[in-house]
XYZ file of C-alpha atoms in Angstrom:
611
model
C -20.858 2.465 -45.472
C -20.043 3.897 -48.882
C -18.491 7.330 -49.355
C -19.608 9.480 -52.263
C -17.081 10.861 -54.712
C -17.429 14.380 -53.260
C -16.916 13.085 -49.744
C -13.966 11.029 -50.870
C -12.297 14.077 -52.370
C -12.930 16.071 -49.187
C -11.377 13.326 -47.067
C -8.375 13.150 -49.397
C -7.957 16.911 -49.172
C -8.236 16.790 -45.381
C -5.564 14.048 -45.142
C -3.287 15.965 -47.531
C -3.646 19.213 -45.540
C -2.935 17.408 -42.274
C 0.107 15.620 -43.689
C 1.546 18.792 -45.205
C 0.833 20.819 -42.066
C 2.587 18.331 -39.810
C 5.454 17.934 -42.253
C 6.044 21.670 -42.520
C 6.575 21.928 -38.779
C 9.750 19.906 -38.981
C 12.787 20.429 -36.823
C 13.440 24.027 -35.905
C 9.819 25.213 -35.887
C 8.922 27.180 -32.786
C 5.713 27.717 -30.794
C 5.103 31.183 -32.264
C 5.542 29.794 -35.796
C 2.891 27.094 -35.315
C 0.468 29.072 -33.138
C -1.562 30.225 -36.143
C -1.943 26.625 -37.274
C -2.885 25.195 -33.876
C -4.826 27.938 -32.071
C -8.606 27.285 -32.117
C -10.806 29.661 -34.070
C -12.563 30.728 -30.856
C -9.314 31.586 -29.061
C -10.124 34.389 -26.635
C -6.682 35.116 -25.203
C -3.218 34.334 -26.571
C 0.031 35.082 -24.748
C 3.177 34.965 -26.887
C 6.674 35.426 -25.441
C 9.662 35.555 -27.842
C 12.250 34.769 -25.127
C 10.948 33.110 -21.980
C 14.193 33.609 -20.062
C 14.271 37.383 -20.607
C 10.518 37.844 -20.039
C 10.189 35.822 -16.835
C 13.453 37.231 -15.500
C 11.934 40.683 -16.008
C 8.789 39.662 -14.117
C 10.835 38.262 -11.236
C 12.938 41.436 -11.193
C 9.781 43.524 -10.835
C 8.353 41.165 -8.192
C 11.466 41.725 -6.098
C 9.980 45.141 -5.270
C 7.236 43.251 -3.386
C 9.765 41.006 -1.692
C 8.474 38.112 -3.812
C 10.001 35.669 -6.280
C 13.127 34.724 -4.345
C 14.483 31.382 -5.540
C 12.339 31.434 -8.678
C 13.564 31.672 -12.270
C 12.366 31.453 -15.836
C 13.065 27.727 -15.659
C 10.789 27.216 -12.641
C 8.080 29.384 -14.241
C 8.128 27.248 -17.401
C 8.105 24.110 -15.273
C 4.900 25.326 -13.603
C 3.407 26.107 -17.011
C 4.199 22.590 -18.266
C 2.507 20.978 -15.234
C 5.020 18.130 -15.502
C 5.816 17.961 -11.761
C 9.455 18.984 -12.277
C 11.243 21.776 -10.443
C 13.208 23.062 -13.435
C 11.943 23.178 -17.010
C 15.357 22.041 -18.214
C 14.723 18.669 -16.548
C 11.957 18.133 -19.129
C 14.043 19.275 -22.092
C 12.323 22.663 -22.360
C 14.373 25.438 -23.952
C 14.303 28.227 -21.359
C 15.517 30.805 -23.882
C 12.910 29.837 -26.492
C 9.531 31.304 -27.347
C 6.337 30.282 -25.536
C 2.655 30.506 -26.475
C -0.305 30.130 -24.110
C -3.802 29.885 -25.638
C -7.120 30.264 -23.791
C -10.361 29.334 -25.582
C -13.579 31.340 -25.360
C -14.885 29.237 -22.454
C -11.981 30.792 -20.454
C -11.276 27.307 -19.084
C -9.618 25.434 -21.958
C -5.905 26.292 -21.903
C -3.247 25.084 -24.352
C 0.499 25.601 -23.897
C 3.062 25.447 -26.715
C 6.556 25.031 -25.295
C 9.975 25.235 -27.010
C 12.008 22.034 -26.757
C 15.772 21.746 -26.658
C 15.628 17.986 -25.992
C 12.512 16.260 -27.346
C 13.573 12.892 -25.941
C 13.769 14.329 -22.423
C 10.307 15.904 -22.788
C 8.856 12.614 -24.033
C 10.516 10.684 -21.204
C 9.227 13.012 -18.460
C 5.738 13.139 -20.012
C 5.557 9.361 -20.208
C 6.764 8.746 -16.653
C 3.720 7.969 -14.546
C 1.344 8.632 -17.436
C -2.138 7.194 -16.953
C -2.394 6.246 -20.609
C -0.708 6.535 -23.982
C -2.509 7.179 -27.261
C -2.296 8.445 -30.823
C -3.799 11.696 -32.149
C -3.221 12.674 -35.770
C -0.145 10.457 -35.908
C 1.404 11.917 -32.754
C 2.000 9.887 -29.600
C 0.192 11.325 -26.592
C 0.621 10.879 -22.859
C -2.230 11.589 -20.468
C -1.066 12.549 -17.008
C -3.204 12.998 -13.930
C -4.713 11.219 -10.976
C -6.952 8.187 -10.655
C -9.686 9.144 -8.197
C -11.198 6.657 -5.704
C -14.487 6.616 -7.636
C -12.684 5.556 -10.813
C -12.757 8.953 -12.532
C -9.568 10.581 -13.788
C -8.449 14.077 -12.856
C -6.365 15.006 -15.919
C -3.357 17.284 -15.426
C -2.697 17.450 -19.144
C -2.335 15.552 -22.398
C 1.159 15.862 -23.859
C 2.478 15.518 -27.397
C 5.553 16.532 -29.388
C 5.323 18.108 -32.835
C 8.766 18.839 -34.239
C 10.531 20.931 -31.607
C 7.298 22.027 -29.961
C 5.857 20.458 -26.827
C 2.062 20.639 -26.696
C 0.119 20.606 -23.426
C -3.662 20.290 -23.843
C -6.401 19.666 -21.267
C -7.795 16.594 -23.074
C -7.362 14.337 -26.106
C -10.485 15.926 -27.620
C -8.882 19.381 -27.514
C -5.639 17.988 -28.904
C -7.565 16.320 -31.741
C -9.299 19.612 -32.478
C -6.159 21.766 -32.668
C -4.273 19.204 -34.789
C -7.144 18.937 -37.294
C -7.436 21.549 -40.078
C -9.434 24.558 -38.891
C -9.661 28.295 -39.348
C -7.345 30.320 -37.164
C -8.385 32.980 -34.659
C -8.851 36.508 -35.933
C -6.786 38.022 -33.121
C -3.660 36.603 -34.805
C -4.356 38.505 -38.022
C -1.653 41.118 -38.363
C -0.236 40.356 -34.918
C 3.504 40.868 -34.467
C 5.920 39.649 -31.834
C 7.379 42.283 -29.490
C 11.021 42.598 -28.485
C 12.818 39.763 -26.740
C 12.311 41.307 -23.287
C 8.529 41.554 -23.705
C 5.431 39.438 -24.141
C 2.226 40.208 -26.003
C -1.297 39.358 -24.832
C -3.930 39.240 -27.592
C -7.541 39.445 -26.404
C -10.666 38.947 -28.522
C -13.140 41.004 -26.506
C -16.128 40.355 -28.790
C -15.580 36.587 -28.706
C -15.445 36.608 -24.893
C -18.611 38.724 -24.640
C -20.533 36.619 -27.157
C -19.483 33.358 -25.512
C -20.623 34.513 -22.079
C -23.421 36.947 -22.937
C -26.173 34.626 -21.662
C -24.415 34.073 -18.325
C -23.745 37.806 -18.010
C -27.371 38.630 -18.742
C -28.561 36.110 -16.161
C -26.243 37.681 -13.599
C -27.559 41.178 -14.386
C -31.155 39.984 -14.099
C -30.337 38.426 -10.717
C -28.923 41.750 -9.487
C -32.037 43.547 -10.691
C -34.289 41.044 -8.916
C -32.307 41.607 -5.728
C -32.635 45.362 -6.243
C -36.391 45.014 -6.623
C -36.543 43.404 -3.210
C -34.484 46.196 -1.658
C -36.472 49.107 -3.076
C -35.545 52.741 -2.538
C -32.367 54.434 -3.783
C -30.330 51.209 -3.819
C -32.721 49.625 -6.329
C -32.514 52.676 -8.588
C -28.722 52.687 -8.539
C -28.444 48.964 -9.276
C -30.874 49.291 -12.188
C -28.907 52.264 -13.499
C -25.552 50.518 -13.386
C -26.847 47.269 -14.872
C -28.325 49.279 -17.744
C -25.015 51.070 -18.277
C -23.170 47.751 -18.197
C -25.439 46.344 -20.927
C -24.677 49.310 -23.169
C -20.944 48.918 -22.516
C -21.217 45.257 -23.531
C -22.742 46.348 -26.823
C -19.758 48.624 -27.414
C -17.328 45.876 -26.410
C -18.998 43.562 -28.923
C -17.794 45.919 -31.691
C -14.136 45.386 -30.756
C -11.934 43.317 -33.030
C -8.925 42.775 -30.785
C -6.998 44.185 -27.874
C -3.249 43.621 -27.869
C -1.148 44.417 -24.805
C 2.648 44.366 -24.932
C 4.020 43.680 -21.451
C 7.619 44.739 -20.748
C 8.674 43.812 -17.196
C 12.008 44.704 -15.623
C 13.606 45.435 -12.277
C 12.934 49.126 -13.003
C 9.284 49.083 -14.038
C 6.313 47.253 -15.468
C 5.337 48.870 -18.768
C 2.138 48.032 -20.669
C 1.463 49.273 -24.196
C -2.020 48.441 -25.452
C -3.755 48.784 -28.818
C -7.550 48.465 -29.005
C -8.907 47.961 -32.530
C -12.595 47.987 -33.415
C -14.116 46.146 -36.334
C -14.086 48.060 -39.650
C -17.192 50.249 -39.827
C -18.064 49.718 -36.140
C -20.635 52.377 -35.103
C -18.556 53.360 -32.079
C -15.745 54.601 -34.350
C -17.915 57.516 -35.490
C -18.159 58.692 -31.861
C -14.530 58.371 -30.781
C -12.275 61.446 -30.861
C -9.730 61.675 -33.654
C -6.010 62.301 -33.359
C -5.252 66.008 -32.881
C -1.763 67.174 -33.816
C -0.619 69.577 -31.083
C 1.820 69.729 -28.184
C 0.333 69.156 -24.729
C 1.252 72.293 -22.789
C -1.927 73.214 -20.915
C -0.831 71.028 -17.997
C 1.565 73.845 -17.056
C -1.500 75.782 -15.867
C -2.121 73.062 -13.284
C -0.681 73.948 -9.852
C 2.017 71.802 -8.292
C 1.218 69.320 -5.536
C -1.387 67.372 -7.535
C -2.519 63.878 -6.651
C -3.349 63.340 -10.309
C -2.748 65.361 -13.475
C -4.093 64.637 -16.937
C -3.696 66.572 -20.191
C -5.411 65.622 -23.435
C -6.102 66.964 -26.871
C -9.774 67.564 -27.572
C -11.766 66.935 -30.745
C -14.531 69.527 -30.374
C -16.139 68.547 -33.684
C -16.595 64.953 -32.541
C -17.834 65.931 -29.076
C -21.477 65.835 -30.197
C -21.149 62.233 -31.358
C -19.350 61.327 -28.131
C -22.118 62.909 -26.058
C -24.630 60.977 -28.145
C -22.801 57.766 -27.283
C -22.832 58.678 -23.598
C -26.542 59.542 -23.824
C -27.236 56.073 -25.232
C -25.292 54.469 -22.393
C -27.072 56.483 -19.728
C -30.403 56.279 -21.539
C -30.315 52.511 -21.375
C -29.960 52.858 -17.622
C -32.924 55.239 -17.319
C -35.372 53.651 -19.709
C -37.923 53.195 -16.909
C -37.574 56.767 -15.583
C -39.176 59.341 -17.926
C -38.182 62.278 -15.687
C -34.577 61.133 -15.584
C -34.577 60.506 -19.337
C -35.900 64.022 -20.041
C -33.314 65.566 -17.692
C -30.568 63.519 -19.330
C -31.568 64.698 -22.803
C -31.589 68.333 -21.655
C -28.230 68.114 -19.918
C -26.657 66.278 -22.848
C -27.902 69.001 -25.186
C -26.316 71.677 -22.991
C -23.125 69.637 -22.635
C -22.844 69.108 -26.398
C -23.184 72.852 -27.041
C -20.558 73.539 -24.367
C -18.000 71.044 -25.689
C -18.457 72.075 -29.309
C -17.459 75.607 -28.319
C -14.129 74.523 -26.833
C -10.681 74.446 -28.376
C -8.299 71.537 -28.827
C -6.899 70.822 -25.348
C -8.162 70.144 -21.811
C -6.109 69.639 -18.631
C -7.353 68.218 -15.330
C -5.809 68.085 -11.869
C -6.951 66.616 -8.530
C -5.513 67.928 -5.266
C -5.777 67.245 -1.521
C -8.911 69.117 -0.522
C -9.583 71.663 2.164
C -11.641 69.005 3.933
C -13.087 65.684 2.792
C -13.640 66.659 -0.844
C -10.685 66.787 -3.229
C -9.753 70.006 -4.964
C -10.302 69.917 -8.738
C -8.775 72.113 -11.442
C -9.938 72.016 -15.073
C -8.334 74.255 -17.682
C -9.687 74.343 -21.250
C -8.692 76.157 -24.389
C -11.675 78.020 -25.853
C -12.107 80.543 -28.694
C -14.548 82.429 -26.444
C -13.722 81.442 -22.839
C -16.304 83.790 -21.267
C -19.162 82.229 -23.248
C -17.891 78.748 -22.394
C -17.813 79.603 -18.694
C -21.378 80.924 -18.752
C -22.533 77.718 -20.452
C -20.730 75.742 -17.785
C -22.310 77.687 -14.927
C -25.700 77.275 -16.596
C -25.314 73.500 -16.714
C -24.350 73.302 -13.028
C -27.296 75.467 -11.911
C -29.806 73.815 -14.240
C -32.878 72.159 -12.622
C -32.285 69.334 -15.106
C -28.967 68.625 -13.400
C -30.678 68.190 -10.023
C -33.334 65.967 -11.606
C -30.636 63.870 -13.253
C -28.837 63.429 -9.931
C -32.159 62.504 -8.317
C -32.831 59.843 -10.965
C -29.296 58.459 -10.821
C -29.153 58.148 -7.030
C -32.795 57.664 -6.096
C -33.170 60.893 -4.123
C -35.606 63.824 -4.075
C -34.764 66.574 -6.613
C -35.128 69.322 -3.994
C -32.388 67.854 -1.772
C -29.635 69.559 -3.777
C -29.416 73.375 -3.879
C -27.317 75.813 -5.905
C -26.395 79.248 -4.581
C -24.884 82.047 -6.669
C -22.352 83.663 -4.315
C -21.397 86.444 -6.712
C -18.025 87.418 -8.126
C -14.670 88.530 -6.760
C -11.257 89.347 -8.147
C -8.771 86.469 -8.107
C -5.465 87.792 -9.305
C -6.343 89.928 -12.318
C -9.436 87.897 -13.256
C -13.076 88.239 -12.281
C -14.131 84.905 -10.756
C -17.680 83.634 -10.301
C -18.475 81.585 -7.202
C -21.380 79.140 -6.898
C -22.066 76.496 -4.265
C -23.786 73.110 -4.491
C -25.093 72.023 -1.085
C -27.273 69.254 0.317
C -24.785 66.428 -0.216
C -25.183 65.209 3.382
C -28.956 64.854 3.002
C -28.366 63.151 -0.347
C -26.106 60.546 1.289
C -28.636 59.986 4.061
C -31.379 59.320 1.507
C -29.090 57.008 -0.474
C -28.503 54.994 2.713
C -32.260 54.768 3.299
C -32.204 56.862 6.470
C -35.545 58.368 7.402
C -35.840 62.109 8.277
C -34.781 62.696 11.860
C -32.530 59.652 12.025
C -28.955 60.396 13.103
C -25.982 58.411 11.753
C -23.078 57.443 14.045
C -20.997 60.478 15.138
C -18.009 59.739 12.881
C -20.247 59.240 9.854
C -22.160 62.405 10.721
C -18.872 64.309 10.869
C -17.846 62.930 7.483
C -21.201 63.860 5.924
C -21.076 67.378 7.250
C -17.546 67.784 5.862
C -18.841 66.712 2.424
C -22.138 68.617 2.483
C -21.199 71.313 -0.027
C -18.972 71.858 -3.060
C -17.740 75.341 -3.994
C -17.174 76.001 -7.717
C -15.017 78.868 -9.003
C -15.002 79.976 -12.659
C -12.593 82.414 -14.339
C -10.831 83.001 -17.653
C -7.527 84.355 -18.845
C -6.474 84.764 -22.459
C -7.762 81.729 -24.354
C -8.307 79.657 -21.210
C -11.481 78.861 -19.279
C -10.693 77.540 -15.794
C -12.894 75.887 -13.157
C -11.875 74.799 -9.663
C -13.654 73.173 -6.723
C -12.341 74.475 -3.391
C -13.601 76.470 -0.431
C -11.249 79.383 -1.197
C -9.836 80.159 -4.682
C -6.234 79.218 -3.887
C -5.897 76.691 -6.725
C -7.688 79.072 -9.093
C -5.144 81.823 -8.413
C -2.279 79.420 -9.109
C -3.911 78.117 -12.305
C -4.464 81.662 -13.590
C -0.813 82.486 -12.916
C 0.456 79.395 -14.747
C 4.050 78.251 -14.506
C 3.234 74.820 -13.074
C 5.457 71.768 -13.597
C 5.300 70.195 -17.063
C 4.013 66.636 -17.530
C 7.161 64.849 -18.704
C 7.013 61.047 -18.503
C 10.290 59.307 -17.621
C 12.117 57.734 -20.522
C 12.484 54.335 -18.864
C 11.325 51.214 -20.700
C 9.786 52.921 -23.736
C 6.523 54.360 -22.432
C 4.532 55.601 -25.407
C 4.651 59.416 -25.208
C 5.826 60.761 -28.562
C 2.780 61.738 -30.577
C 0.457 61.045 -27.648
C -2.988 62.647 -27.519
C -3.040 62.415 -23.724
C -0.603 62.090 -20.829
C -1.445 61.439 -17.192
C 0.392 61.092 -13.874
C -0.733 59.691 -10.519
C 1.237 60.552 -7.391
C 0.914 57.584 -5.052
C 2.395 59.562 -2.156
C -0.161 62.311 -2.731
C -3.031 59.827 -2.878
C -1.934 57.880 0.200
C -1.256 61.052 2.163
C -4.657 62.518 1.321
C -6.530 59.345 2.265
C -4.528 59.200 5.504
C -5.516 62.794 6.330
C -9.172 61.914 5.750
C -8.808 58.998 8.195
C -7.696 61.488 10.836
C -10.728 63.698 10.055
C -12.963 60.698 10.698
C -11.552 60.313 14.200
C -9.035 57.517 13.658
C -6.108 57.775 16.121
C -2.716 58.882 14.762
C -0.717 55.981 13.373
C -3.767 53.708 13.111
C -3.379 53.669 9.333
C -0.093 52.737 7.603
C -0.935 55.034 4.687
C 0.953 58.015 6.102
C 4.105 55.948 6.559
C 3.801 54.699 2.972
C 3.449 58.252 1.662
C 6.472 59.440 3.663
C 8.550 56.504 2.416
C 7.692 57.409 -1.170
C 8.580 61.057 -0.630
C 11.932 60.179 0.958
C 13.094 57.949 -1.859
C 12.049 60.270 -4.695
C 8.748 59.173 -6.193
C 8.381 58.434 -9.908
C 4.603 57.947 -9.872
C 2.369 56.014 -12.236
C 2.305 57.377 -15.780
C -0.069 56.792 -18.669
C -0.298 58.001 -22.252
C -2.785 57.497 -25.079
C -3.251 58.229 -28.759
C -6.146 57.793 -31.191
C -5.939 56.057 -34.570
C -8.416 55.272 -37.340
C -9.493 51.927 -35.890
C -9.351 52.743 -32.166
C -6.720 53.839 -29.708
C -3.331 53.025 -28.236
C -2.311 53.484 -24.628
C 0.710 53.042 -22.391
C 1.051 52.526 -18.627
C 4.215 52.716 -16.497
C 4.365 51.297 -12.933
C 7.815 51.938 -11.369
C 9.268 49.216 -9.163
C 10.988 51.763 -6.899
C 7.606 53.204 -5.864
C 6.237 49.751 -5.061
C 9.350 48.974 -3.003
C 8.951 52.242 -1.060
C 5.278 51.497 -0.307
C 6.152 48.001 0.948
C 8.936 49.429 3.092
C 6.626 52.087 4.546
C 4.001 49.447 5.375
C 6.596 47.267 7.084
C 7.883 50.202 9.137
C 4.346 51.145 10.179
C 3.685 47.546 11.223
C 6.916 47.428 13.231
C 5.980 50.637 15.025
C 2.475 49.435 15.807
C 3.884 46.234 17.316
C 6.439 48.130 19.384
C 9.356 46.619 17.506
C 12.349 48.580 16.229
C 12.058 49.664 12.639
C 14.082 47.876 10.030
C 16.958 49.973 8.664
C 16.060 51.868 5.467
C 16.845 49.971 2.316
C 19.368 51.375 -0.106
C 17.639 53.222 -2.969
C 17.264 51.170 -6.113
C 19.878 52.025 -8.784
C 17.613 53.826 -11.253
């Protein structure tokens, strides 16, 4: 078969590129240096670790809080990654202190490992031992390892090759041929940078994953909707609503360019710092809030004792666009419900007017409730807090709100009722009190219970405890404050101010400086509250280990889970801190509760961790 002149030149160029590419690897090249050359264009996830020893040692240090990882090391972790059936990576010539790259293609099944080699001969020897076959791909010797099945097929563990000082592990010779041939690199590597030696970075191409699996996702959603159609009633309405919302969220996810997550594990904490970037000109960017330069101080109006506290700057000017985005998401879920769509449009119009009248900061707190419902505190800066509060009350009491709830949960609009209970003085402020009731009947309808049917006694008790929500509204200075509680205890504390400041711990570099939002979750508060609800539902004392976990956390001095976030022109950054000492205390509390329930003596308390 003859080759035209144009084809001949293309083949010559291809051979030249391949030769130069392989030659430039040379001795001393590392996995992170060749990842851009080898990673497939459709790479969906890439993990890059500058120093495997430091990174995996950090992971094992954090896992010690769970009582896991004993006897493991960075060397054993790399040995598992190589799939070479060795206990220690050093046995296969792998450089434990080198950099490592793991690549996952868009099918989420094809995985490629790039390993640093200190002894290429040892890697080649181990790879060749027991190999099913040996071959050549792009001038490199390959070894296929796996198992010969009784029916003659081969279950491949991996295809191995050495390029310079890099060991390559691919799932097949076809994949190895593909990555060694000239091809465009993945976009998630554009502008990517390696983190510090004690960290690893995970790069995720959200749009590529969505596009590769959109058909399967859509088929799954259609299956859920078909199942919902057979169920009928409120359940069908809720499934249709959530599948519609999920479709709209997929459309937003398809606008993402890349998500990078820097993972910094240690014996003290697991810290994640993420950066989500959308494609230039993505429609969603026009709806996202912008960075607001101000100190976050409104959290000091949140009372102490919170399960969760969150303080964020607020872009009032962008709130209309954000509400429009939310309307599109919800609208897609209610396309077949004209009444729900009309109620949604009305409520979103009221909500947009409310948010556009606010200032530049909002704080939120959740507290153990005076019953089954949690207590909520929201404090907002507002140029005219009285007007903002009246708008807020109007939204809550609006018939459109009840219609929206009816459409969302498949219930009758007249199930929910609002009562204006008047005003009273709370501290030096005039507070308005309204009550939403009918929640028990709403839950009964959602469960498909016919009028007159009685649920089991414990469930009936729970429903009655959740039947109503009391809202309190008041203002002081530039602040508009709302609480949900039977009596205005939290409201009085919020009006007085002087609560504890949200100050993230300095450990492990949690992003906080310049943050647009900071949040804290008290695990002891959450566990204790859930445990108290178990008692309200008639569970015997000690039946749940949650109380013991909460007490263990309180004794050892809880750090809590912390998060922070900041906006930028192409998306947002966020940080998350999970302290190992809290995890260790929860495990210890669970073990003590188990020992007590089995009638065994409790293990002696562990010494507090040194941080």
